[in-house]
Amino acid sequence: FLSTEYDIYAVRSMQVLGGTNYALSSTPVAVKSWNHSLYQAVDGTPSTFWLAEPMSTAARIEVDLTEQYFIAGGVVIEWKFAAEDFTVVVSTNRTNWQTIHTAVGNSANTTAIGVCFTARYIQVR
């Protein structure tokens, strides 16, 4: 992630849509978290958020859907503080990752990625 407007970035919510929000109450994992629970990114509450460590360029958040799903509705990320540069990758086994979205120069508070894929793990880097 790279944020230029703020020294930090934060994910307000992450939704994985296939008719249902599969990310809701899923098991998240984060690297370089700071001062907020990573569960707040998937709790479905708009006022909570996960916060990355300030000035971190190696932060990431990953959602484990606990089983493999076909995702027809894509991924929606609601940013509290938008990351400028980031990549969204998916995997069925946490070893082989496929890029479904790359953003450079993002300033939007919502990132909607409308692609179909099969995955168990979704990671924002």
PDB file of C-alpha atoms in Angstrom:
ATOM      1  CA  PHE A   1       0.000   0.000   0.000  1.00  0.00           C
ATOM      2  CA  LEU A   2       1.057   3.555  -0.529  1.00  0.00           C
ATOM      3  CA  SER A   3      -0.816   6.535   0.831  1.00  0.00           C
ATOM      4  CA  THR A   4       0.213  10.081   0.028  1.00  0.00           C
ATOM      5  CA  GLU A   5      -2.724  12.111   1.330  1.00  0.00           C
ATOM      6  CA  TYR A   6      -2.383  10.592   4.803  1.00  0.00           C
ATOM      7  CA  ASP A   7       0.533   8.932   6.582  1.00  0.00           C
ATOM      8  CA  ILE A   8      -1.755   5.959   7.178  1.00  0.00           C
ATOM      9  CA  TYR A   9      -4.498   4.068   5.402  1.00  0.00           C
ATOM     10  CA  ALA A  10      -7.413   2.122   6.762  1.00  0.00           C
ATOM     11  CA  VAL A  11      -9.953  -0.373   5.459  1.00  0.00           C
ATOM     12  CA  ARG A  12     -13.433   0.498   6.740  1.00  0.00           C
ATOM     13  CA  SER A  13     -14.961  -2.692   5.328  1.00  0.00           C
ATOM     14  CA  MET A  14     -14.150  -5.456   2.907  1.00  0.00           C
ATOM     15  CA  GLN A  15     -16.978  -7.277   1.177  1.00  0.00           C
ATOM     16  CA  VAL A  16     -16.657 -10.425  -0.910  1.00  0.00           C
ATOM     17  CA  LEU A  17     -19.869 -10.811  -2.843  1.00  0.00           C
ATOM     18  CA  GLY A  18     -21.331 -13.911  -4.392  1.00  0.00           C
ATOM     19  CA  GLY A  19     -24.923 -13.179  -3.460  1.00  0.00           C
ATOM     20  CA  THR A  20     -23.807 -13.086   0.178  1.00  0.00           C
ATOM     21  CA  ASN A  21     -21.017 -11.067   1.776  1.00  0.00           C
ATOM     22  CA  TYR A  22     -18.617 -13.970   2.386  1.00  0.00           C
ATOM     23  CA  ALA A  23     -16.122 -11.698   4.176  1.00  0.00           C
ATOM     24  CA  LEU A  24     -18.629 -10.762   6.891  1.00  0.00           C
ATOM     25  CA  SER A  25     -17.305 -12.206  10.157  1.00  0.00           C
ATOM     26  CA  SER A  26     -14.646 -14.209   8.316  1.00  0.00           C
ATOM     27  CA  THR A  27     -11.187 -14.845   9.725  1.00  0.00           C
ATOM     28  CA  PRO A  28      -8.842 -11.983   8.805  1.00  0.00           C
ATOM     29  CA  VAL A  29      -5.046 -11.912   9.058  1.00  0.00           C
ATOM     30  CA  ALA A  30      -3.020  -8.708   8.889  1.00  0.00           C
ATOM     31  CA  VAL A  31       0.603  -7.686   8.671  1.00  0.00           C
ATOM     32  CA  LYS A  32       1.594  -4.240   9.974  1.00  0.00           C
ATOM     33  CA  SER A  33      -1.634  -3.516  11.886  1.00  0.00           C
ATOM     34  CA  TRP A  34      -1.816  -0.537  14.179  1.00  0.00           C
ATOM     35  CA  ASN A  35      -4.224   0.437  16.939  1.00  0.00           C
ATOM     36  CA  HIS A  36      -7.374  -1.228  15.517  1.00  0.00           C
ATOM     37  CA  SER A  37      -8.510  -4.838  15.425  1.00  0.00           C
ATOM     38  CA  LEU A  38      -8.357  -6.392  11.993  1.00  0.00           C
ATOM     39  CA  TYR A  39     -11.753  -7.958  12.709  1.00  0.00           C
ATOM     40  CA  GLN A  40     -13.194  -4.460  12.376  1.00  0.00           C
ATOM     41  CA  ALA A  41     -12.630  -4.655   8.602  1.00  0.00           C
ATOM     42  CA  VAL A  42     -15.076  -7.564   8.321  1.00  0.00           C
ATOM     43  CA  ASP A  43     -17.580  -6.882  11.112  1.00  0.00           C
ATOM     44  CA  GLY A  44     -20.150  -5.181   8.848  1.00  0.00           C
ATOM     45  CA  THR A  45     -20.186  -2.017  10.978  1.00  0.00           C
ATOM     46  CA  PRO A  46     -19.503   1.140   8.904  1.00  0.00           C
ATOM     47  CA  SER A  47     -18.081   3.082  11.873  1.00  0.00           C
ATOM     48  CA  THR A  48     -15.263   0.585  12.585  1.00  0.00           C
ATOM     49  CA  PHE A  49     -12.106  -0.001  10.557  1.00  0.00           C
ATOM     50  CA  TRP A  50      -8.719  -1.720  10.401  1.00  0.00           C
ATOM     51  CA  LEU A  51      -5.753   0.640  10.447  1.00  0.00           C
ATOM     52  CA  ALA A  52      -2.371  -0.089   8.911  1.00  0.00           C
ATOM     53  CA  GLU A  53       0.825   0.902  10.655  1.00  0.00           C
ATOM     54  CA  PRO A  54       1.702   4.527   9.748  1.00  0.00           C
ATOM     55  CA  MET A  55       4.104   4.904   6.796  1.00  0.00           C
ATOM     56  CA  SER A  56       4.079   1.139   6.188  1.00  0.00           C
ATOM     57  CA  THR A  57       4.728  -0.055   2.656  1.00  0.00           C
ATOM     58  CA  ALA A  58       4.530  -3.766   3.526  1.00  0.00           C
ATOM     59  CA  ALA A  59       1.112  -3.851   5.186  1.00  0.00           C
ATOM     60  CA  ARG A  60      -1.570  -6.226   4.034  1.00  0.00           C
ATOM     61  CA  ILE A  61      -4.881  -7.633   5.136  1.00  0.00           C
ATOM     62  CA  GLU A  62      -6.079 -11.088   4.181  1.00  0.00           C
ATOM     63  CA  VAL A  63      -9.502 -12.659   4.548  1.00  0.00           C
ATOM     64  CA  ASP A  64      -9.860 -16.430   4.966  1.00  0.00           C
ATOM     65  CA  LEU A  65     -13.337 -17.430   3.807  1.00  0.00           C
ATOM     66  CA  THR A  66     -12.795 -20.854   5.542  1.00  0.00           C
ATOM     67  CA  GLU A  67     -13.682 -22.701   2.348  1.00  0.00           C
ATOM     68  CA  GLN A  68     -13.403 -22.154  -1.385  1.00  0.00           C
ATOM     69  CA  TYR A  69     -16.177 -20.116  -3.047  1.00  0.00           C
ATOM     70  CA  PHE A  70     -17.039 -18.994  -6.551  1.00  0.00           C
ATOM     71  CA  ILE A  71     -17.334 -15.213  -6.218  1.00  0.00           C
ATOM     72  CA  ALA A  72     -19.617 -13.749  -8.867  1.00  0.00           C
ATOM     73  CA  GLY A  73     -20.155 -10.315  -7.323  1.00  0.00           C
ATOM     74  CA  GLY A  74     -16.537  -9.259  -6.935  1.00  0.00           C
ATOM     75  CA  VAL A  75     -14.902  -7.442  -4.034  1.00  0.00           C
ATOM     76  CA  VAL A  76     -15.792  -4.046  -2.562  1.00  0.00           C
ATOM     77  CA  ILE A  77     -13.362  -2.198  -0.304  1.00  0.00           C
ATOM     78  CA  GLU A  78     -14.600   0.803   1.658  1.00  0.00           C
ATOM     79  CA  TRP A  79     -11.618   2.913   2.725  1.00  0.00           C
ATOM     80  CA  LYS A  80     -11.483   5.058   5.859  1.00  0.00           C
ATOM     81  CA  PHE A  81      -8.185   6.474   4.524  1.00  0.00           C
ATOM     82  CA  ALA A  82      -7.666   5.350   0.940  1.00  0.00           C
ATOM     83  CA  ALA A  83      -4.468   3.606  -0.096  1.00  0.00           C
ATOM     84  CA  GLU A  84      -3.017   5.175  -3.222  1.00  0.00           C
ATOM     85  CA  ASP A  85      -1.246   2.107  -4.641  1.00  0.00           C
ATOM     86  CA  PHE A  86      -2.407  -1.430  -3.831  1.00  0.00           C
ATOM     87  CA  THR A  87      -3.036  -4.857  -5.303  1.00  0.00           C
ATOM     88  CA  VAL A  88      -5.816  -7.351  -4.605  1.00  0.00           C
ATOM     89  CA  VAL A  89      -4.873 -11.003  -5.008  1.00  0.00           C
ATOM     90  CA  VAL A  90      -6.821 -14.238  -4.510  1.00  0.00           C
ATOM     91  CA  SER A  91      -5.849 -17.835  -3.855  1.00  0.00           C
ATOM     92  CA  THR A  92      -7.429 -21.222  -3.291  1.00  0.00           C
ATOM     93  CA  ASN A  93      -4.428 -22.574  -1.355  1.00  0.00           C
ATOM     94  CA  ARG A  94      -2.451 -19.573   0.023  1.00  0.00           C
ATOM     95  CA  THR A  95       0.509 -20.607  -2.163  1.00  0.00           C
ATOM     96  CA  ASN A  96      -0.482 -19.591  -5.692  1.00  0.00           C
ATOM     97  CA  TRP A  97      -1.887 -16.055  -5.930  1.00  0.00           C
ATOM     98  CA  GLN A  98      -3.752 -14.461  -8.827  1.00  0.00           C
ATOM     99  CA  THR A  99      -3.971 -10.679  -9.193  1.00  0.00           C
ATOM    100  CA  ILE A 100      -7.533  -9.474  -9.750  1.00  0.00           C
ATOM    101  CA  HIS A 101      -6.913  -5.733  -9.311  1.00  0.00           C
ATOM    102  CA  THR A 102      -4.025  -3.282  -9.262  1.00  0.00           C
ATOM    103  CA  ALA A 103      -4.505   0.382  -8.360  1.00  0.00           C
ATOM    104  CA  VAL A 104      -2.009   3.181  -8.897  1.00  0.00           C
ATOM    105  CA  GLY A 105      -2.887   6.703  -7.844  1.00  0.00           C
ATOM    106  CA  ASN A 106      -6.161   5.742  -6.141  1.00  0.00           C
ATOM    107  CA  SER A 107      -7.967   8.464  -4.214  1.00  0.00           C
ATOM    108  CA  ALA A 108     -11.465   6.940  -4.121  1.00  0.00           C
ATOM    109  CA  ASN A 109     -13.089   5.980  -0.839  1.00  0.00           C
ATOM    110  CA  THR A 110     -14.682   2.924  -2.459  1.00  0.00           C
ATOM    111  CA  THR A 111     -12.962   0.358  -4.646  1.00  0.00           C
ATOM    112  CA  ALA A 112     -15.365  -1.961  -6.496  1.00  0.00           C
ATOM    113  CA  ILE A 113     -13.707  -4.872  -8.278  1.00  0.00           C
ATOM    114  CA  GLY A 114     -16.301  -6.535 -10.493  1.00  0.00           C
ATOM    115  CA  VAL A 115     -14.627  -9.768 -11.523  1.00  0.00           C
ATOM    116  CA  CYS A 116     -15.644 -13.390 -11.069  1.00  0.00           C
ATOM    117  CA  PHE A 117     -13.167 -15.770  -9.433  1.00  0.00           C
ATOM    118  CA  THR A 118     -12.844 -18.831  -7.226  1.00  0.00           C
ATOM    119  CA  ALA A 119     -10.934 -18.402  -3.969  1.00  0.00           C
ATOM    120  CA  ARG A 120     -10.661 -19.123  -0.297  1.00  0.00           C
ATOM    121  CA  TYR A 121      -8.177 -16.336   0.481  1.00  0.00           C
ATOM    122  CA  ILE A 122      -8.352 -12.679  -0.571  1.00  0.00           C
ATOM    123  CA  GLN A 123      -5.525 -10.332   0.186  1.00  0.00           C
ATOM    124  CA  VAL A 124      -5.120  -6.562  -0.170  1.00  0.00           C
ATOM    125  CA  ARG A 125      -1.446  -5.588  -0.347  1.00  0.00           C
TER     126      ARG A 125
END
